[in-house]
PDB file of C-alpha atoms (C1' of nucleotides) in Angstrom:
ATOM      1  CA  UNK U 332      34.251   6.765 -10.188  1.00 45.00           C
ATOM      2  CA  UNK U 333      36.287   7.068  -6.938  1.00 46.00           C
ATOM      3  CA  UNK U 334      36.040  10.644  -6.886  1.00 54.00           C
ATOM      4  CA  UNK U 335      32.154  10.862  -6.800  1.00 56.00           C
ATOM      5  CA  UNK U 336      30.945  13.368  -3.795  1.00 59.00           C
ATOM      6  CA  UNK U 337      28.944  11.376  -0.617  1.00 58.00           C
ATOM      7  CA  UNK U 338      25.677  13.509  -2.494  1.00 58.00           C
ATOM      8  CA  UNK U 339      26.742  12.193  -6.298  1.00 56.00           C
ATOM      9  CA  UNK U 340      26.686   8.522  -5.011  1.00 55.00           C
ATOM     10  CA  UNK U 341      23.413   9.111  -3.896  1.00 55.00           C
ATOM     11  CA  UNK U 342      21.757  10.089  -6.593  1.00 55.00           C
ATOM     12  CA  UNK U 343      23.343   7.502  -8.783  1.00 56.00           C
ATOM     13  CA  UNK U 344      21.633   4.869  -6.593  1.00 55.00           C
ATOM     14  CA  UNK U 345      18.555   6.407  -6.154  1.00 54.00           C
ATOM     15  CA  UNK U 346      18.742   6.213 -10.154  1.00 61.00           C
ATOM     16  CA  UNK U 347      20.491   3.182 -10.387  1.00 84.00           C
ATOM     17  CA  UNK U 348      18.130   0.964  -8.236  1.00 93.00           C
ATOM     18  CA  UNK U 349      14.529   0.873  -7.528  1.00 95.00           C
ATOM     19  CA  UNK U 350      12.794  -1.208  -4.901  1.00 96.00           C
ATOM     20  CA  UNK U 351       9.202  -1.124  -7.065  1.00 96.00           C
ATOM     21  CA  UNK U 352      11.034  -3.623  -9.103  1.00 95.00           C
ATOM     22  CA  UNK U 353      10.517  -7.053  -8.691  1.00 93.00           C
ATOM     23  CA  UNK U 354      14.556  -8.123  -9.851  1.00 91.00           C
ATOM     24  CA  UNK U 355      15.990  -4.907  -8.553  1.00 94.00           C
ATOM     25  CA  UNK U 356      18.536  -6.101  -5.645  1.00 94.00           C
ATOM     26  CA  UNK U 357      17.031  -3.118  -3.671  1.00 95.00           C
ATOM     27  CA  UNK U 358      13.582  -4.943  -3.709  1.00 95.00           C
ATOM     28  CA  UNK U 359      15.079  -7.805  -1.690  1.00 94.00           C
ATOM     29  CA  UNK U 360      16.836  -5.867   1.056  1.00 95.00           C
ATOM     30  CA  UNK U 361      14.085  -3.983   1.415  1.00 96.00           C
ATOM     31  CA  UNK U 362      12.224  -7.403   1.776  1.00 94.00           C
ATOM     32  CA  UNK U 363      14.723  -8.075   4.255  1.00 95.00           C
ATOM     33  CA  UNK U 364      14.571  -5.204   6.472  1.00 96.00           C
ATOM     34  CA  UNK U 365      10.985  -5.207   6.283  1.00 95.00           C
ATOM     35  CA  UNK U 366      11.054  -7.818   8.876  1.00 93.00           C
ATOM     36  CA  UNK U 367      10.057  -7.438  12.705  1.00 91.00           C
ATOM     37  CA  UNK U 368      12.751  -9.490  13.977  1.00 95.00           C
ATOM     38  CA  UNK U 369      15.216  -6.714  12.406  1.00 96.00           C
ATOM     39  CA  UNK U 370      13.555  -3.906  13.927  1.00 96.00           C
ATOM     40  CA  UNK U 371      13.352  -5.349  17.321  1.00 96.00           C
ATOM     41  CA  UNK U 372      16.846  -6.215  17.049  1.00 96.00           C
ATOM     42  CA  UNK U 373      18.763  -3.119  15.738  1.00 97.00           C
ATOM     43  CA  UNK U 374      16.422  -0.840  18.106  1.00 97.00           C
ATOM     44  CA  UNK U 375      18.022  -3.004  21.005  1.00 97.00           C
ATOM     45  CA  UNK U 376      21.063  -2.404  19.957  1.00 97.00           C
ATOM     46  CA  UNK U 377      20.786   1.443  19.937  1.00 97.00           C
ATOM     47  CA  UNK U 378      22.339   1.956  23.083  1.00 94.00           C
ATOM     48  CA  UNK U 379      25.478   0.153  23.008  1.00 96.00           C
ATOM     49  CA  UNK U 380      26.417  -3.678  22.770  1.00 97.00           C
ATOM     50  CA  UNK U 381      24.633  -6.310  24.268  1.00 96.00           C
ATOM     51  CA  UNK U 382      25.800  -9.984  24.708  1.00 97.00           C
ATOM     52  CA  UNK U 383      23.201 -12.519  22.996  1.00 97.00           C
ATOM     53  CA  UNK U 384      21.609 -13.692  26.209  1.00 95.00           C
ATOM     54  CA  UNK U 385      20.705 -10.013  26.689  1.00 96.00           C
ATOM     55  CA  UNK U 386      19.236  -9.821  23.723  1.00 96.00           C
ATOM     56  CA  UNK U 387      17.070 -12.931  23.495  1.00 95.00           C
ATOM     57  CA  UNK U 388      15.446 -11.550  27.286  1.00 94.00           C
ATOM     58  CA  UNK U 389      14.744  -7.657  25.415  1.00 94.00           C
ATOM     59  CA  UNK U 390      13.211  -9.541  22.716  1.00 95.00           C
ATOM     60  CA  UNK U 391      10.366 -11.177  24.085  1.00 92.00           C
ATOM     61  CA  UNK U 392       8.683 -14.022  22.430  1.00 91.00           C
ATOM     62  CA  UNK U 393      11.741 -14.462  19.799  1.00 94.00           C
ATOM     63  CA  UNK U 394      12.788 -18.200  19.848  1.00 94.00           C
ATOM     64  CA  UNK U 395      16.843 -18.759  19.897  1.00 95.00           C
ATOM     65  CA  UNK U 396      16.346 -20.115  16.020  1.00 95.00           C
ATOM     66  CA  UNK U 397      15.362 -16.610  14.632  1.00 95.00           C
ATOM     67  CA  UNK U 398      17.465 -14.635  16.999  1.00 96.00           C
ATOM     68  CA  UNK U 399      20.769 -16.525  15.987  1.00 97.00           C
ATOM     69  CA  UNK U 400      19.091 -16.522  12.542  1.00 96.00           C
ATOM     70  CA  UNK U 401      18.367 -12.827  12.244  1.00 97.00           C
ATOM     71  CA  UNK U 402      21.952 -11.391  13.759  1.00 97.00           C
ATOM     72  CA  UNK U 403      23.804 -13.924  11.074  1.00 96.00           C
ATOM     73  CA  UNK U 404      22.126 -12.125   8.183  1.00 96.00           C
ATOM     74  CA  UNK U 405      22.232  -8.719   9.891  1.00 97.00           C
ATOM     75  CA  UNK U 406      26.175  -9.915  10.410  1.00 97.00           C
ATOM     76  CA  UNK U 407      26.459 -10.701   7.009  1.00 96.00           C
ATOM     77  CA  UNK U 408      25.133  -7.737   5.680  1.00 96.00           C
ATOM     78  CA  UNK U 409      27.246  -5.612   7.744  1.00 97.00           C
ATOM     79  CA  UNK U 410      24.797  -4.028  10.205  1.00 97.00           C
ATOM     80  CA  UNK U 411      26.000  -5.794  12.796  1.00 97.00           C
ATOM     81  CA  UNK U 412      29.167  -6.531  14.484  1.00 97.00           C
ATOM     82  CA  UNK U 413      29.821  -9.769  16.490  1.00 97.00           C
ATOM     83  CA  UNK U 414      32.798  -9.771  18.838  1.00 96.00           C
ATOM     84  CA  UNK U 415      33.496 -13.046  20.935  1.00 96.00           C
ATOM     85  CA  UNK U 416      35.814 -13.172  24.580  1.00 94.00           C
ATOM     86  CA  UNK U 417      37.313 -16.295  24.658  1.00 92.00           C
ATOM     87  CA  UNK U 418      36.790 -16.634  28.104  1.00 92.00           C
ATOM     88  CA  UNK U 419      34.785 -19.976  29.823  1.00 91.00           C
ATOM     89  CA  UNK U 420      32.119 -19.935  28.844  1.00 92.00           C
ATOM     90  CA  UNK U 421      32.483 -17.577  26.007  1.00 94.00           C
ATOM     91  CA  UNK U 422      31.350 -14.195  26.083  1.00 96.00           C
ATOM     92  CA  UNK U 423      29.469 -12.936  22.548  1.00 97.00           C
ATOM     93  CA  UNK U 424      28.779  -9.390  22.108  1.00 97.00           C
ATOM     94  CA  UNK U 425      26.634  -7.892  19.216  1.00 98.00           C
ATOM     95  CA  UNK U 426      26.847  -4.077  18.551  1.00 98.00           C
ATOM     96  CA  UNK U 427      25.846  -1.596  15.250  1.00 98.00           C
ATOM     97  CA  UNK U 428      27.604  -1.328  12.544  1.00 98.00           C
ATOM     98  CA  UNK U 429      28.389   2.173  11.348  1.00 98.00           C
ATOM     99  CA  UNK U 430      25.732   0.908   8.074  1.00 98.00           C
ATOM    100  CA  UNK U 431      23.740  -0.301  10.839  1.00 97.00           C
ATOM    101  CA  UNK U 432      23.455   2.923  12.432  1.00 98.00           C
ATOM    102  CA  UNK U 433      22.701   4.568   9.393  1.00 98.00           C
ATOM    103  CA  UNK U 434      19.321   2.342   9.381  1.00 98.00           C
ATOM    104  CA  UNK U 435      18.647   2.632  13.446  1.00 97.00           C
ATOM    105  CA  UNK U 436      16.937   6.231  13.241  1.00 97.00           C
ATOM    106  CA  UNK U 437      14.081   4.822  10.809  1.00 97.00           C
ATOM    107  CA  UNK U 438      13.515   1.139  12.523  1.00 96.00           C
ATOM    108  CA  UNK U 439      13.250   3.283  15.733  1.00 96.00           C
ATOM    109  CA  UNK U 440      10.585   5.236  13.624  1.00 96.00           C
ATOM    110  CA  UNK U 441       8.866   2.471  12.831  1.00 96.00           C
ATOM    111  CA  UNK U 442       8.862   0.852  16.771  1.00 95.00           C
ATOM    112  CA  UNK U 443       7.683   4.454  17.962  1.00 95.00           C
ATOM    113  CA  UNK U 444       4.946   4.867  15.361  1.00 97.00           C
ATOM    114  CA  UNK U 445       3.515   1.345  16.113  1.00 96.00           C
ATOM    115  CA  UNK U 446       3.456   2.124  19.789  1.00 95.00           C
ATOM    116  CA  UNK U 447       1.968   5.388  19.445  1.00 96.00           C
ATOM    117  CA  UNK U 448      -0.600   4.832  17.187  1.00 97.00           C
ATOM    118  CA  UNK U 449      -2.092   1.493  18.140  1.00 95.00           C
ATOM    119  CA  UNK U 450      -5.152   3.083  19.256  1.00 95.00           C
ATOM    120  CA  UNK U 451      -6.366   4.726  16.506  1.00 97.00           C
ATOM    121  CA  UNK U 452      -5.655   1.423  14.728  1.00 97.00           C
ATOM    122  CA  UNK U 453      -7.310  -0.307  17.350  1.00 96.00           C
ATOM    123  CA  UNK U 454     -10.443   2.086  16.523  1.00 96.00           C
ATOM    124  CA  UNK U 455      -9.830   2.043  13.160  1.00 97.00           C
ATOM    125  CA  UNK U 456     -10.620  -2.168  12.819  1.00 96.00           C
ATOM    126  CA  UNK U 457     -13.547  -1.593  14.978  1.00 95.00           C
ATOM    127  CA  UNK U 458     -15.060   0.312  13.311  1.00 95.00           C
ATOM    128  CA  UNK U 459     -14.602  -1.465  10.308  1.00 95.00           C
ATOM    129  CA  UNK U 460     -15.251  -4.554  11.661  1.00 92.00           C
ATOM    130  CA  UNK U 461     -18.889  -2.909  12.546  1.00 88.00           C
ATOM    131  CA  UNK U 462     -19.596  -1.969   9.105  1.00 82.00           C
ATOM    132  CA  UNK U 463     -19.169  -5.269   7.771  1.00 72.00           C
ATOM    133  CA  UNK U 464     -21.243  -6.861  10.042  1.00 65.00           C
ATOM    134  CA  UNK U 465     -24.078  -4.563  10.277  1.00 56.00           C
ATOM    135  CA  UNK U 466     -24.866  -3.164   6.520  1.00 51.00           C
ATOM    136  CA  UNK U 467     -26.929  -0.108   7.760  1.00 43.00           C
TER     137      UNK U 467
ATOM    138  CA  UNK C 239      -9.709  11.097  29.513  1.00 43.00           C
ATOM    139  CA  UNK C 240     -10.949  13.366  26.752  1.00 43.00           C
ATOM    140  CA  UNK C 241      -9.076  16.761  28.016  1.00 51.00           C
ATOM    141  CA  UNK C 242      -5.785  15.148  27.136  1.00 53.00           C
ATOM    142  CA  UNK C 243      -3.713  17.139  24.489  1.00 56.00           C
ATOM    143  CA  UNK C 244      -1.798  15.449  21.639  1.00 56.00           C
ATOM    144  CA  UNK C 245       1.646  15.486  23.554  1.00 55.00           C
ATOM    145  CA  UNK C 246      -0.065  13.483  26.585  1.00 54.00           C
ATOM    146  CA  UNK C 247      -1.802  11.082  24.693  1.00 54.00           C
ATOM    147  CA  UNK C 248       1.726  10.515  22.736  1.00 54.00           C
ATOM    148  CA  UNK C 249       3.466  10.165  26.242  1.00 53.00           C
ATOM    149  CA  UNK C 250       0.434   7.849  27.192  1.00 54.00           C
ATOM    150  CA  UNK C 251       1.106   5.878  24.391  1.00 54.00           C
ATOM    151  CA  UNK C 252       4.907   5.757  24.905  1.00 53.00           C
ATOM    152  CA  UNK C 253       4.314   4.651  28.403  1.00 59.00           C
ATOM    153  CA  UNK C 254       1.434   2.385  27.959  1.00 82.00           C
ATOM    154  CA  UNK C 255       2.307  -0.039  24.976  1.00 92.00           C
ATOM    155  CA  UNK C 256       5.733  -1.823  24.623  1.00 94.00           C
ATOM    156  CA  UNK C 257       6.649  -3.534  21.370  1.00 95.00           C
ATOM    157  CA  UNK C 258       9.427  -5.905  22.879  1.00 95.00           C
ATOM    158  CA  UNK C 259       6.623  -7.510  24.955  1.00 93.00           C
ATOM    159  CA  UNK C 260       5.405 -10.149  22.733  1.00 91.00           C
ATOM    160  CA  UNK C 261       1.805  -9.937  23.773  1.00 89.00           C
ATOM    161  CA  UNK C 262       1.572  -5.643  23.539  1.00 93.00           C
ATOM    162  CA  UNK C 263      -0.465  -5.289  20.513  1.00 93.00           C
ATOM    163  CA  UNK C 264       1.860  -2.813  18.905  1.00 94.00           C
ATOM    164  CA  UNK C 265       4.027  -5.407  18.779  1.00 94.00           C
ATOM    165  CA  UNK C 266       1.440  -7.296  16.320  1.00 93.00           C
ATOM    166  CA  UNK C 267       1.134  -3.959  14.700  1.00 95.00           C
ATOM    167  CA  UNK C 268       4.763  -3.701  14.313  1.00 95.00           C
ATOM    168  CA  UNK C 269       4.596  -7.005  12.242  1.00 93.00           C
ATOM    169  CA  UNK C 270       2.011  -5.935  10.014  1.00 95.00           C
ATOM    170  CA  UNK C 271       3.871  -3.034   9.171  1.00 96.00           C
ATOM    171  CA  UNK C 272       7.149  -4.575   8.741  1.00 95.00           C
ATOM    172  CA  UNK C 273       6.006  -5.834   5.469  1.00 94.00           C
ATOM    173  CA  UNK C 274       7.470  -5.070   2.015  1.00 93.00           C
ATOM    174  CA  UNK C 275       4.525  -5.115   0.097  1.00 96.00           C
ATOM    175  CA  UNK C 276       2.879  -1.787   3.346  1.00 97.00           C
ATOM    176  CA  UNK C 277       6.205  -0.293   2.946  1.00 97.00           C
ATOM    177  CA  UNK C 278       5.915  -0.385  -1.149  1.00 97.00           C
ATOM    178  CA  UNK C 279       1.935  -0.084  -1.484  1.00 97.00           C
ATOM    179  CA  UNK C 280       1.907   3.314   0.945  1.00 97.00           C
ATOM    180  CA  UNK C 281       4.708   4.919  -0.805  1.00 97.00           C
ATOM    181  CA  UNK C 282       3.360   3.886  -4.351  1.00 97.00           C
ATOM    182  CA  UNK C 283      -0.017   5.918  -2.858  1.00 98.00           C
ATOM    183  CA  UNK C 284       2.226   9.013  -1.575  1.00 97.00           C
ATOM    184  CA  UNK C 285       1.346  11.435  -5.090  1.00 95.00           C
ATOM    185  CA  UNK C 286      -2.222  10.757  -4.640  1.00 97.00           C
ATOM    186  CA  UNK C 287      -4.723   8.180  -5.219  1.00 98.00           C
ATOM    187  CA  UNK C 288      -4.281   5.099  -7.677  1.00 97.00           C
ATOM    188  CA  UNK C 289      -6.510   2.784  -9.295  1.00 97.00           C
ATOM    189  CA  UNK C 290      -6.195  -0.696  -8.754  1.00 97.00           C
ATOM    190  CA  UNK C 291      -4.824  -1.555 -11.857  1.00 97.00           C
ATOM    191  CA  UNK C 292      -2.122   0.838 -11.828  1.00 97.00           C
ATOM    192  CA  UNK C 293      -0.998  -0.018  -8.127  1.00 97.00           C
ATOM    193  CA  UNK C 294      -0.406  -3.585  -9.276  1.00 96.00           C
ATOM    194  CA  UNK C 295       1.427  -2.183 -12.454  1.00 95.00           C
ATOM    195  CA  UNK C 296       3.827   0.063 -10.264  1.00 96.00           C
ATOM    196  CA  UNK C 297       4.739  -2.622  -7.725  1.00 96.00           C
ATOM    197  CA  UNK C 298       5.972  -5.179 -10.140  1.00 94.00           C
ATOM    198  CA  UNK C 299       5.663  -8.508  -9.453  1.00 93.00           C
ATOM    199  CA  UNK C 300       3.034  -8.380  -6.486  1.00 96.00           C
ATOM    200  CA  UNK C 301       0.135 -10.962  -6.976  1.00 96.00           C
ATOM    201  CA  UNK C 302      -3.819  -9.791  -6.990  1.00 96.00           C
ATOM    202  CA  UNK C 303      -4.144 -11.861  -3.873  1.00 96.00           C
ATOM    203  CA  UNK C 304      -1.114 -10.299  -2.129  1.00 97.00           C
ATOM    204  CA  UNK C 305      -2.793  -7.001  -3.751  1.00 97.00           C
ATOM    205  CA  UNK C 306      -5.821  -7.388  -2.510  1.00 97.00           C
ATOM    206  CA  UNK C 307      -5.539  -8.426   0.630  1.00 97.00           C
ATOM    207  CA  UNK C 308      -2.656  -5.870   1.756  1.00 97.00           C
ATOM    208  CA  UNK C 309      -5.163  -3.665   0.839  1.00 98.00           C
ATOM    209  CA  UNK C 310      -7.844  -4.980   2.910  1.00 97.00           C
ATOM    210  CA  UNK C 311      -5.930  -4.912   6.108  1.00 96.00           C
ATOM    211  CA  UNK C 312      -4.663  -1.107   5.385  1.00 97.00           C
ATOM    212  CA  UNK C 313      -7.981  -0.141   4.795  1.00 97.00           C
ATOM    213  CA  UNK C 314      -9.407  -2.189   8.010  1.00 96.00           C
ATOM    214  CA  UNK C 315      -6.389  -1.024   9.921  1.00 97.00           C
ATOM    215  CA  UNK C 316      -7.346   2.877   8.552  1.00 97.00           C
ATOM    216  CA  UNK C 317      -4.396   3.491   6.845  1.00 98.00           C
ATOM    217  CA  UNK C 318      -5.808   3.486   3.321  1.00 98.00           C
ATOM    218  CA  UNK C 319      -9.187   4.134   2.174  1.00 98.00           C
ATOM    219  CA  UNK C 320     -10.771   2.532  -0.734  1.00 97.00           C
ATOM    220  CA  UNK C 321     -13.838   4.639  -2.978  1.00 97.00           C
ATOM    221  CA  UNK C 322     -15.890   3.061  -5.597  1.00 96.00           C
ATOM    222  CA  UNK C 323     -17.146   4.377  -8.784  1.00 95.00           C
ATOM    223  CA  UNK C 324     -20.096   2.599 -10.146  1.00 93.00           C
ATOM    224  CA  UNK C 325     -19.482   2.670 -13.502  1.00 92.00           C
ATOM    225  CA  UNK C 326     -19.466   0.034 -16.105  1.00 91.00           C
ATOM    226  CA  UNK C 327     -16.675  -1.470 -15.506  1.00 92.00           C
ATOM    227  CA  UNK C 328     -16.286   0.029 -11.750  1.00 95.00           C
ATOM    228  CA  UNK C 329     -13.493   1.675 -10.721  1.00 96.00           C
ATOM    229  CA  UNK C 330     -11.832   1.514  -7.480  1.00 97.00           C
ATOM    230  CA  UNK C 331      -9.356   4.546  -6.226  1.00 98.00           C
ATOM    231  CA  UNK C 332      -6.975   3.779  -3.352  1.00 98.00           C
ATOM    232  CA  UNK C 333      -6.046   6.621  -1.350  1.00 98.00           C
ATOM    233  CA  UNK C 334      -4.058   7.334   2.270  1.00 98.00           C
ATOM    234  CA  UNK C 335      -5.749   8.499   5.279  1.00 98.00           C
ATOM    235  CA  UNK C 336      -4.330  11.000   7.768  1.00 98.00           C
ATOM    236  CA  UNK C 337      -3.124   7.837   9.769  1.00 98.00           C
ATOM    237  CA  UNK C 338      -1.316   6.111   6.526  1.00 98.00           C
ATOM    238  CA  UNK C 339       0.009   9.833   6.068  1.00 98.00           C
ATOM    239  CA  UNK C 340       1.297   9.532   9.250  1.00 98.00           C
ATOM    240  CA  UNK C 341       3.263   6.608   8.410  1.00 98.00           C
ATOM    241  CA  UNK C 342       4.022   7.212   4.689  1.00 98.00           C
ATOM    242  CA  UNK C 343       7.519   9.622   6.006  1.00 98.00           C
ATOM    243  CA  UNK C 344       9.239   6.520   7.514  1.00 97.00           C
ATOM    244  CA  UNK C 345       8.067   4.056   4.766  1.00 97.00           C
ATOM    245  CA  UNK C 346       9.668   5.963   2.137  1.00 97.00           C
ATOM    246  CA  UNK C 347      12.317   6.390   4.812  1.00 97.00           C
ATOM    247  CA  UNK C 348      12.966   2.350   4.301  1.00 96.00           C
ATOM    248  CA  UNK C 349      12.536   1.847   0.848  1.00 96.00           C
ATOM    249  CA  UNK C 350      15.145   5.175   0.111  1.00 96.00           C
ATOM    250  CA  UNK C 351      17.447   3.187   2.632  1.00 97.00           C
ATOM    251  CA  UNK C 352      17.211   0.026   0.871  1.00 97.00           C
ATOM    252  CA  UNK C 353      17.920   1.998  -2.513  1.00 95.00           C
ATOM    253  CA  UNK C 354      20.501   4.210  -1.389  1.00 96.00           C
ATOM    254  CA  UNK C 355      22.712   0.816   0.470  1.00 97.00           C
ATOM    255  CA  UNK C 356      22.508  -1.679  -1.074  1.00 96.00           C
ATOM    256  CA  UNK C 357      25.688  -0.929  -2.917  1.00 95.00           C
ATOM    257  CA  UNK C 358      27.180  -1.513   0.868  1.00 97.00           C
ATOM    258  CA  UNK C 359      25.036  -4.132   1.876  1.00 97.00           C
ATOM    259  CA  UNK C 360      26.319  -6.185  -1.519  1.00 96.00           C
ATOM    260  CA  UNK C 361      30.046  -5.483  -0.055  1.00 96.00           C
ATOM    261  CA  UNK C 362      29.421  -6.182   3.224  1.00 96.00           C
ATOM    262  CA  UNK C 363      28.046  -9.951   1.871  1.00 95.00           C
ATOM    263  CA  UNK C 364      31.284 -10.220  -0.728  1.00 94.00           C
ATOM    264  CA  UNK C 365      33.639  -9.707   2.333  1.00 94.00           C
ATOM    265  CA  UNK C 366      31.740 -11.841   5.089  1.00 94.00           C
ATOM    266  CA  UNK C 367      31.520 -15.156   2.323  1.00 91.00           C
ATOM    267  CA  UNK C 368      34.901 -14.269   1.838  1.00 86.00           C
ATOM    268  CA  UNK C 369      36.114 -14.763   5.115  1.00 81.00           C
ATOM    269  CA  UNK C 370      33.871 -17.647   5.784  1.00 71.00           C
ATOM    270  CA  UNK C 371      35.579 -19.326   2.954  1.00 64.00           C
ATOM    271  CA  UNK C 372      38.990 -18.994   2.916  1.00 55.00           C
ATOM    272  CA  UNK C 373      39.530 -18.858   7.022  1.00 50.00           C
ATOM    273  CA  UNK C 374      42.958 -16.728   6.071  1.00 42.00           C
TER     274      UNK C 374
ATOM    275  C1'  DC D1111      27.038 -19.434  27.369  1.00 55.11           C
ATOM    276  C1'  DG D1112      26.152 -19.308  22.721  1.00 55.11           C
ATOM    277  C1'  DG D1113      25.320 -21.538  19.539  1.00 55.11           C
ATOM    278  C1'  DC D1114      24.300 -25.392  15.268  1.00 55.11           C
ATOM    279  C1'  DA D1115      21.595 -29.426  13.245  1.00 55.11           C
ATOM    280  C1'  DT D1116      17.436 -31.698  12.623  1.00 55.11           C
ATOM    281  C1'  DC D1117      12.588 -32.600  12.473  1.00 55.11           C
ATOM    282  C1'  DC D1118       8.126 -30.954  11.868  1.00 55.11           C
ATOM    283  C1'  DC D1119       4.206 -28.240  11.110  1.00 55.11           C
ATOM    284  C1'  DT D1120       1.526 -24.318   9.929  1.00 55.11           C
ATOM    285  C1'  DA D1121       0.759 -20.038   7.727  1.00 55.11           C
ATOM    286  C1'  DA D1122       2.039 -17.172   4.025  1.00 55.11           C
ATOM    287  C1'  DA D1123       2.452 -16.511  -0.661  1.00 55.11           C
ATOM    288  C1'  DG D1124       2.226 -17.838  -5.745  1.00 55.11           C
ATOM    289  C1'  DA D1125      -0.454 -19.800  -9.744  1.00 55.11           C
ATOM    290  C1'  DT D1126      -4.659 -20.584 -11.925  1.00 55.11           C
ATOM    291  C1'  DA D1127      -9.433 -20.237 -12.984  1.00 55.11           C
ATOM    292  C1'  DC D1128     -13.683 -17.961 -12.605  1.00 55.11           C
ATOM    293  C1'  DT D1129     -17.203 -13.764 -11.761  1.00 55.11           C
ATOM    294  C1'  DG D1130     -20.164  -9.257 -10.984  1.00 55.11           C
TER     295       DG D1130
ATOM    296  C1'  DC E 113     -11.809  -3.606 -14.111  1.00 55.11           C
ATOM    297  C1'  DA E 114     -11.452  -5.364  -9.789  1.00 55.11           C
ATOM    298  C1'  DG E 115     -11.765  -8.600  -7.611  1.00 55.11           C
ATOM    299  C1'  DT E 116     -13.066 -13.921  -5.250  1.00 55.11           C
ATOM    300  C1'  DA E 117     -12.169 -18.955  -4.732  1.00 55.11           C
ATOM    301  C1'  DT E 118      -9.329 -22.855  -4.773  1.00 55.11           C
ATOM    302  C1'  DC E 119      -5.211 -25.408  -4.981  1.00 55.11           C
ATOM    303  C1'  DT E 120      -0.357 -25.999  -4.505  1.00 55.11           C
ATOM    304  C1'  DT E 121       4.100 -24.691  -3.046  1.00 55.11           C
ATOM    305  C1'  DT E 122       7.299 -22.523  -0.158  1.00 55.11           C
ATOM    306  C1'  DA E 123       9.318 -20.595   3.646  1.00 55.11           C
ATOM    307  C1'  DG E 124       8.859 -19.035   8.430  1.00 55.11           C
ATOM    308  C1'  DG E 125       9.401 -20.523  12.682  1.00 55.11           C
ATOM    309  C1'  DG E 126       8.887 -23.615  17.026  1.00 55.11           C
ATOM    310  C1'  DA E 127      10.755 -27.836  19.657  1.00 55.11           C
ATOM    311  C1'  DT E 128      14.255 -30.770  20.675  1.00 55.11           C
ATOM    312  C1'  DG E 129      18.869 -32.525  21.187  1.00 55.11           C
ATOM    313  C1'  DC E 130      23.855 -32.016  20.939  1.00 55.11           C
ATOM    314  C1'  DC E 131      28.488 -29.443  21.110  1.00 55.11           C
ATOM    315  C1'  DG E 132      32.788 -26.255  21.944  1.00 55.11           C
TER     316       DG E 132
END
DNA sequence: CGGCATCCCTAAAGATACTG
DNA sequence: CAGTATCTTTAGGGATGCCG
């Protein structure tokens, strides 16, 4: 088993584990990744550490619950790394895992293709909002 | 306005909307998106067009409402697009547009992450509860 | 500064029943 | 078959207050 190739370990868990099932363990990290919070957060991260105050002013809008919330669980499951200087007051830095880094290149996808592509979303609802309302 | 190529509109867009501003509307797009039952729907659509019935089959354990109204949005947001057949019983094929197309590389992007880590991600949790349990 | 604990409330999601 | 409507439950998330 320890002697599988990087490539062989692949393909055993794109066997071994499918996300389309309900009870699959893939299903709910993908559940868990699939979350804005995380892809705000890791995208932040991209370009080095950042201390938690940093972090909470990049993020607009996210409330000091879900931030502290979000980089636990992102701690826990090893995408993040959380380093604290024991100075006064304390000094908390937050950086990317090696796993999380493996992950960064598609939440940045995801960030880029929602900023880029608003519009035609944006004309895309209109125009089906117009449909529904006038039945011509 | 209408003379711009592709590559300006893309640096338009880059400049213009900002998903770590709370109130930028990609960031409300970003949200949508960052949903597990968009990231499994639009890759359960990438071989072609589905029916209904077998979308609901294929994503195991999704709910008609959830269903249903995941595929509302998509279709109002112009990611998917939805064709009737009036037959008896009627038959409804799902399909992606150019835009979900667009998308459907970094969804499958995710859901291959999830698939392909969660070995890791299972480690990463053993060791962190670990540690938070006996403080060595 | 960087949290954790608690209360509270709303919106999201599941279950169930019914329909063109 | 492909939904809609309704009800109930759950979980996401904001506000506040306290602590090392």
């Amino acid at each position: 088993m320890t002697t599988r190739t990087a490539t062989q370990q692949r393909e055993h868990a794109r066997v071994a584990y499918d996300a389309y099932l309900a009870t699959c363990p893939a299903r709910q990290l993908l559940d868990r990744i699939s979350d804005k919070w995380v892809s705000l957060l890791l995208t932040a991260l991209a370009d080095g550490p950042q201390r938690y105050s940093s972090l909470s002013r990049t993020i607009a809008g996210v409330s000091q619950k879900m931030l502290t919330q979000t980089l636990r669980t992102l701690e826990r499951d090893g995408l993040v790394s959380r380093s604290v200087t024991p100075t006064v007051p304390v000094r908390v830095d937050y950086a990317l895992t090696p796993l999380g880094v493996s992950l960064l290149p598609v939440m940045q996808a995801i960030k880029d293709w929602a900023e880029t592509h608003i519009e035609q979303v944006t004309v895309a609802r209109d125009t089906y909002d117009k449909r529904s309302t006038s039945p011509g």
